[in-house]
Amino acid sequence: LAGMRAALERRNIEMTANDGYYLGRPSIKRIVVRSYPTVRAAWADMLRGQVDMLLDVGLDAIDSLQSSSQVAVYKFPRNYSYLIAFNARKSKFASRDLRQALNAAIDRPALIQQALYGHGRPSDGPVWPDHWAFRPDFPTFKYAPAAASTSLSGHLRFKCIFPEGALFERLALAAQKQFAAVGVEMDVEAVPENKFVASVTTRGDFEAALLDAQIAPTMSRAYQ
């Protein structure tokens, strides 16, 4: 892994086919994996014909790529959920009723439309909806702004940190607006990824954190 990381930092990893493979010579002779500083730079090279395949083009690039007659776009669901994690060690989040009221303040379909441009589906519980044991009658979080406003209005202000990036910023601002509608003040702050990870996993000095958490294909991540 260290060697691969170092190679990516040099921008290229080259793999050549094993002509002596026991099932026969591979049809693809050579693959070059190239690292780009930004998603925009990567899909610009694809549109110029300098890239054959691009993984994870980002939501901002989909419209540009779909309009090209030379590019085929394939969509797939990520087994991650965007969520706001509240630090239960902070006294203001000790109440289960308060945390449930915060969930009731969030209109998940609206977030998907505003921040994900419609590319996603609501995540309203800890179980991946494609898990073999999932049932549609499981209890889920429900959008109930009136009840949330009664419980929360004027009683809570906190800061939510998130990793730097346009997608996380859109999600944070959309959630901030929804919380404000029920009287909750959520200050938002973008931080470099290394500082974000240290704050959430090592120091534990955050109040709330917007992140994408793996929730599939098994329940091990959710339990962790």
mmCIF file of C-alpha atoms in Angstrom:
data_model
loop_
_atom_site.group_PDB
_atom_site.id
_atom_site.type_symbol
_atom_site.label_atom_id
_atom_site.label_comp_id
_atom_site.label_asym_id
_atom_site.label_seq_id
_atom_site.Cartn_x
_atom_site.Cartn_y
_atom_site.Cartn_z
ATOM 1 C CA LEU A 1 0.000 0.000 0.000
ATOM 2 C CA ALA A 2 2.848 2.384 0.777
ATOM 3 C CA GLY A 3 4.363 1.745 -2.639
ATOM 4 C CA MET A 4 1.028 2.276 -4.372
ATOM 5 C CA ARG A 5 0.446 5.513 -2.467
ATOM 6 C CA ALA A 6 3.907 6.756 -3.414
ATOM 7 C CA ALA A 7 3.277 5.865 -7.045
ATOM 8 C CA LEU A 8 -0.033 7.709 -7.049
ATOM 9 C CA GLU A 9 1.691 10.750 -5.642
ATOM 10 C CA ARG A 10 3.948 10.567 -8.702
ATOM 11 C CA ARG A 11 0.701 10.647 -10.723
ATOM 12 C CA ASN A 12 0.974 7.241 -12.486
ATOM 13 C CA ILE A 13 0.826 3.504 -11.829
ATOM 14 C CA GLU A 14 1.485 1.266 -14.830
ATOM 15 C CA MET A 15 0.426 -2.377 -15.004
ATOM 16 C CA THR A 16 1.368 -4.694 -17.859
ATOM 17 C CA ALA A 17 -0.317 -7.951 -18.780
ATOM 18 C CA ASN A 18 1.157 -11.328 -17.877
ATOM 19 C CA ASP A 19 1.622 -12.981 -21.266
ATOM 20 C CA GLY A 20 2.256 -16.305 -19.535
ATOM 21 C CA TYR A 21 -1.033 -16.338 -17.605
ATOM 22 C CA TYR A 22 -2.274 -19.929 -17.436
ATOM 23 C CA LEU A 23 -5.769 -19.081 -18.726
ATOM 24 C CA GLY A 24 -4.387 -17.280 -21.737
ATOM 25 C CA ARG A 25 -2.960 -13.924 -22.699
ATOM 26 C CA PRO A 26 -5.088 -10.969 -21.436
ATOM 27 C CA SER A 27 -6.879 -8.947 -24.095
ATOM 28 C CA ILE A 28 -5.734 -5.685 -22.474
ATOM 29 C CA LYS A 29 -1.970 -5.317 -22.734
ATOM 30 C CA ARG A 30 -1.377 -2.298 -20.517
ATOM 31 C CA ILE A 31 -3.259 -0.227 -17.939
ATOM 32 C CA VAL A 32 -2.103 3.127 -16.617
ATOM 33 C CA VAL A 33 -3.761 4.455 -13.444
ATOM 34 C CA ARG A 34 -3.340 8.198 -13.256
ATOM 35 C CA SER A 35 -4.010 10.501 -10.328
ATOM 36 C CA TYR A 36 -5.493 13.955 -10.865
ATOM 37 C CA PRO A 37 -5.440 16.901 -8.465
ATOM 38 C CA THR A 38 -9.136 17.640 -9.092
ATOM 39 C CA VAL A 39 -12.140 15.846 -10.552
ATOM 40 C CA ARG A 40 -12.553 18.684 -13.058
ATOM 41 C CA ALA A 41 -9.064 18.090 -14.458
ATOM 42 C CA ALA A 42 -9.780 14.370 -14.827
ATOM 43 C CA TRP A 43 -13.043 14.700 -16.715
ATOM 44 C CA ALA A 44 -11.579 17.445 -18.897
ATOM 45 C CA ASP A 45 -8.924 14.953 -20.043
ATOM 46 C CA MET A 46 -11.640 12.361 -20.662
ATOM 47 C CA LEU A 47 -13.548 14.764 -22.892
ATOM 48 C CA ARG A 48 -10.279 15.375 -24.783
ATOM 49 C CA GLY A 49 -9.887 11.631 -25.346
ATOM 50 C CA GLN A 50 -6.858 11.258 -23.079
ATOM 51 C CA VAL A 51 -8.612 8.991 -20.541
ATOM 52 C CA ASP A 52 -10.433 5.744 -21.360
ATOM 53 C CA MET A 53 -12.185 5.217 -18.027
ATOM 54 C CA LEU A 54 -12.846 7.540 -15.115
ATOM 55 C CA LEU A 55 -14.060 6.425 -11.689
ATOM 56 C CA ASP A 56 -16.336 8.670 -9.641
ATOM 57 C CA VAL A 57 -16.710 11.739 -11.816
ATOM 58 C CA GLY A 58 -18.532 13.735 -9.157
ATOM 59 C CA LEU A 59 -21.999 15.254 -9.361
ATOM 60 C CA ASP A 60 -20.787 18.495 -10.914
ATOM 61 C CA ALA A 61 -19.433 16.677 -13.969
ATOM 62 C CA ILE A 62 -22.380 14.423 -14.814
ATOM 63 C CA ASP A 63 -24.250 16.876 -17.049
ATOM 64 C CA SER A 64 -21.116 17.723 -19.038
ATOM 65 C CA LEU A 65 -20.218 14.080 -19.584
ATOM 66 C CA GLN A 66 -23.734 12.915 -20.399
ATOM 67 C CA SER A 67 -24.001 15.502 -23.156
ATOM 68 C CA SER A 68 -20.938 14.045 -24.905
ATOM 69 C CA SER A 69 -21.568 11.496 -27.654
ATOM 70 C CA GLN A 70 -18.178 9.885 -26.939
ATOM 71 C CA VAL A 71 -18.720 9.120 -23.249
ATOM 72 C CA ALA A 72 -20.974 6.523 -21.592
ATOM 73 C CA VAL A 73 -21.925 7.236 -17.966
ATOM 74 C CA TYR A 74 -22.809 4.376 -15.625
ATOM 75 C CA LYS A 75 -24.422 5.170 -12.280
ATOM 76 C CA PHE A 76 -24.178 2.969 -9.208
ATOM 77 C CA PRO A 77 -25.211 3.318 -5.553
ATOM 78 C CA ARG A 78 -22.386 3.822 -3.054
ATOM 79 C CA ASN A 79 -22.817 1.847 0.146
ATOM 80 C CA TYR A 80 -22.199 4.985 2.156
ATOM 81 C CA SER A 81 -24.569 7.297 3.964
ATOM 82 C CA TYR A 82 -24.056 11.019 4.423
ATOM 83 C CA LEU A 83 -24.820 11.778 8.053
ATOM 84 C CA ILE A 84 -24.320 14.300 10.812
ATOM 85 C CA ALA A 85 -22.746 12.637 13.834
ATOM 86 C CA PHE A 86 -23.450 14.300 17.171
ATOM 87 C CA ASN A 87 -20.789 13.990 19.846
ATOM 88 C CA ALA A 88 -22.631 12.178 22.650
ATOM 89 C CA ARG A 89 -19.884 13.196 25.084
ATOM 90 C CA LYS A 90 -21.133 16.774 24.856
ATOM 91 C CA SER A 91 -23.862 17.495 27.402
ATOM 92 C CA LYS A 92 -26.060 19.298 24.868
ATOM 93 C CA PHE A 93 -26.494 16.045 22.910
ATOM 94 C CA ALA A 94 -26.990 13.743 25.903
ATOM 95 C CA SER A 95 -30.760 13.646 25.494
ATOM 96 C CA ARG A 96 -32.085 10.938 23.198
ATOM 97 C CA ASP A 97 -35.287 12.929 22.707
ATOM 98 C CA LEU A 98 -33.269 15.919 21.491
ATOM 99 C CA ARG A 99 -31.322 13.805 18.996
ATOM 100 C CA GLN A 100 -34.560 12.302 17.691
ATOM 101 C CA ALA A 101 -36.032 15.786 17.327
ATOM 102 C CA LEU A 102 -32.979 16.831 15.291
ATOM 103 C CA ASN A 103 -33.616 13.880 12.980
ATOM 104 C CA ALA A 104 -37.255 14.917 12.646
ATOM 105 C CA ALA A 105 -36.134 18.374 11.474
ATOM 106 C CA ILE A 106 -34.414 17.009 8.360
ATOM 107 C CA ASP A 107 -36.258 16.583 5.061
ATOM 108 C CA ARG A 108 -34.068 13.939 3.438
ATOM 109 C CA PRO A 109 -35.650 13.975 -0.067
ATOM 110 C CA ALA A 110 -35.188 17.755 -0.161
ATOM 111 C CA LEU A 111 -31.519 17.395 0.799
ATOM 112 C CA ILE A 112 -31.027 14.909 -2.031
ATOM 113 C CA GLN A 113 -32.554 17.300 -4.547
ATOM 114 C CA GLN A 114 -30.671 20.366 -3.317
ATOM 115 C CA ALA A 115 -27.218 18.972 -2.545
ATOM 116 C CA LEU A 116 -27.013 15.744 -4.563
ATOM 117 C CA TYR A 117 -28.992 16.984 -7.579
ATOM 118 C CA GLY A 118 -31.411 14.086 -7.177
ATOM 119 C CA HIS A 119 -28.719 11.390 -7.281
ATOM 120 C CA GLY A 120 -29.414 9.419 -4.133
ATOM 121 C CA ARG A 121 -32.096 8.009 -1.900
ATOM 122 C CA PRO A 122 -33.041 8.794 1.688
ATOM 123 C CA SER A 123 -31.008 7.140 4.429
ATOM 124 C CA ASP A 124 -33.428 6.961 7.343
ATOM 125 C CA GLY A 125 -31.877 4.284 9.539
ATOM 126 C CA PRO A 126 -28.679 2.348 10.232
ATOM 127 C CA VAL A 127 -29.488 -0.623 7.963
ATOM 128 C CA TRP A 128 -28.577 -0.582 4.267
ATOM 129 C CA PRO A 129 -31.865 -0.984 2.337
ATOM 130 C CA ASP A 130 -30.288 -3.663 0.104
ATOM 131 C CA HIS A 131 -29.135 -5.752 3.073
ATOM 132 C CA TRP A 132 -30.559 -9.269 2.939
ATOM 133 C CA ALA A 133 -32.246 -8.858 6.339
ATOM 134 C CA PHE A 134 -33.752 -5.432 5.669
ATOM 135 C CA ARG A 135 -37.527 -5.152 5.874
ATOM 136 C CA PRO A 136 -39.540 -2.179 4.650
ATOM 137 C CA ASP A 137 -41.549 -2.163 7.902
ATOM 138 C CA PHE A 138 -38.486 -1.356 10.039
ATOM 139 C CA PRO A 139 -38.922 1.812 12.149
ATOM 140 C CA THR A 140 -37.390 4.808 10.379
ATOM 141 C CA PHE A 141 -36.867 8.493 11.023
ATOM 142 C CA LYS A 142 -39.807 10.610 9.883
ATOM 143 C CA TYR A 143 -39.771 14.232 8.795
ATOM 144 C CA ALA A 144 -41.880 16.104 11.372
ATOM 145 C CA PRO A 145 -40.852 19.770 11.404
ATOM 146 C CA ALA A 146 -43.750 20.946 13.592
ATOM 147 C CA ALA A 147 -42.897 18.495 16.368
ATOM 148 C CA ALA A 148 -39.196 19.252 15.985
ATOM 149 C CA SER A 149 -39.841 22.978 16.268
ATOM 150 C CA THR A 150 -41.813 22.492 19.471
ATOM 151 C CA SER A 151 -38.942 20.525 21.019
ATOM 152 C CA LEU A 152 -36.008 22.507 19.684
ATOM 153 C CA SER A 153 -36.908 26.118 18.931
ATOM 154 C CA GLY A 154 -34.516 28.525 20.621
ATOM 155 C CA HIS A 155 -32.893 25.811 22.745
ATOM 156 C CA LEU A 156 -29.862 24.713 20.747
ATOM 157 C CA ARG A 157 -26.841 26.095 18.939
ATOM 158 C CA PHE A 158 -23.872 24.018 17.839
ATOM 159 C CA LYS A 159 -21.053 23.888 15.301
ATOM 160 C CA CYS A 160 -20.822 21.220 12.611
ATOM 161 C CA ILE A 161 -17.500 20.572 10.919
ATOM 162 C CA PHE A 162 -17.084 18.882 7.552
ATOM 163 C CA PRO A 163 -14.216 18.010 5.178
ATOM 164 C CA GLU A 164 -13.386 20.628 2.577
ATOM 165 C CA GLY A 165 -15.228 20.039 -0.682
ATOM 166 C CA ALA A 166 -18.165 21.358 -2.682
ATOM 167 C CA LEU A 167 -20.450 18.381 -2.023
ATOM 168 C CA PHE A 168 -20.044 18.482 1.750
ATOM 169 C CA GLU A 169 -20.508 22.242 1.695
ATOM 170 C CA ARG A 170 -23.804 21.949 -0.194
ATOM 171 C CA LEU A 171 -25.033 19.315 2.258
ATOM 172 C CA ALA A 172 -23.980 21.381 5.272
ATOM 173 C CA LEU A 173 -25.680 24.550 4.023
ATOM 174 C CA ALA A 174 -28.871 22.694 3.100
ATOM 175 C CA ALA A 175 -29.027 21.053 6.541
ATOM 176 C CA GLN A 176 -28.241 24.384 8.194
ATOM 177 C CA LYS A 177 -31.242 25.937 6.457
ATOM 178 C CA GLN A 178 -33.549 23.120 7.544
ATOM 179 C CA PHE A 179 -32.388 23.334 11.146
ATOM 180 C CA ALA A 180 -32.898 27.095 11.114
ATOM 181 C CA ALA A 181 -36.523 26.531 10.083
ATOM 182 C CA VAL A 182 -37.175 24.794 13.426
ATOM 183 C CA GLY A 183 -35.194 27.287 15.504
ATOM 184 C CA VAL A 184 -31.857 25.471 15.709
ATOM 185 C CA GLU A 185 -28.653 27.380 14.957
ATOM 186 C CA MET A 186 -26.032 25.198 13.303
ATOM 187 C CA ASP A 187 -22.765 26.953 12.513
ATOM 188 C CA VAL A 188 -20.784 25.196 9.782
ATOM 189 C CA GLU A 189 -17.047 25.046 9.208
ATOM 190 C CA ALA A 190 -15.031 23.370 6.459
ATOM 191 C CA VAL A 191 -11.722 21.941 7.680
ATOM 192 C CA PRO A 192 -8.855 20.138 5.902
ATOM 193 C CA GLU A 193 -9.386 16.383 5.817
ATOM 194 C CA ASN A 194 -6.456 15.534 8.084
ATOM 195 C CA LYS A 195 -7.703 17.947 10.750
ATOM 196 C CA PHE A 196 -11.246 16.657 10.337
ATOM 197 C CA VAL A 197 -10.169 13.042 10.908
ATOM 198 C CA ALA A 198 -8.051 13.998 13.930
ATOM 199 C CA SER A 199 -10.902 15.982 15.479
ATOM 200 C CA VAL A 200 -13.460 13.200 15.032
ATOM 201 C CA THR A 201 -11.406 10.070 15.700
ATOM 202 C CA THR A 202 -8.534 11.167 17.949
ATOM 203 C CA ARG A 203 -9.261 14.346 19.871
ATOM 204 C CA GLY A 204 -13.031 14.085 20.057
ATOM 205 C CA ASP A 205 -13.284 17.851 20.413
ATOM 206 C CA PHE A 206 -16.085 18.340 17.890
ATOM 207 C CA GLU A 207 -19.775 19.004 18.558
ATOM 208 C CA ALA A 208 -21.147 17.634 15.298
ATOM 209 C CA ALA A 209 -19.524 16.313 12.154
ATOM 210 C CA LEU A 210 -20.877 15.858 8.643
ATOM 211 C CA LEU A 211 -19.314 12.796 7.028
ATOM 212 C CA ASP A 212 -19.971 9.864 4.756
ATOM 213 C CA ALA A 213 -20.031 6.585 6.658
ATOM 214 C CA GLN A 214 -19.928 3.090 5.211
ATOM 215 C CA ILE A 215 -23.115 1.247 6.195
ATOM 216 C CA ALA A 216 -22.951 -1.765 3.867
ATOM 217 C CA PRO A 217 -22.744 -4.487 2.749
ATOM 218 C CA THR A 218 -22.709 -5.876 6.308
ATOM 219 C CA MET A 219 -23.711 -4.435 9.687
ATOM 220 C CA SER A 220 -20.131 -4.426 11.005
ATOM 221 C CA ARG A 221 -19.556 -0.740 10.213
ATOM 222 C CA ALA A 222 -22.786 0.347 11.873
ATOM 223 C CA TYR A 223 -21.902 -1.565 15.044
ATOM 224 C CA GLN A 224 -18.381 -0.144 14.973
#
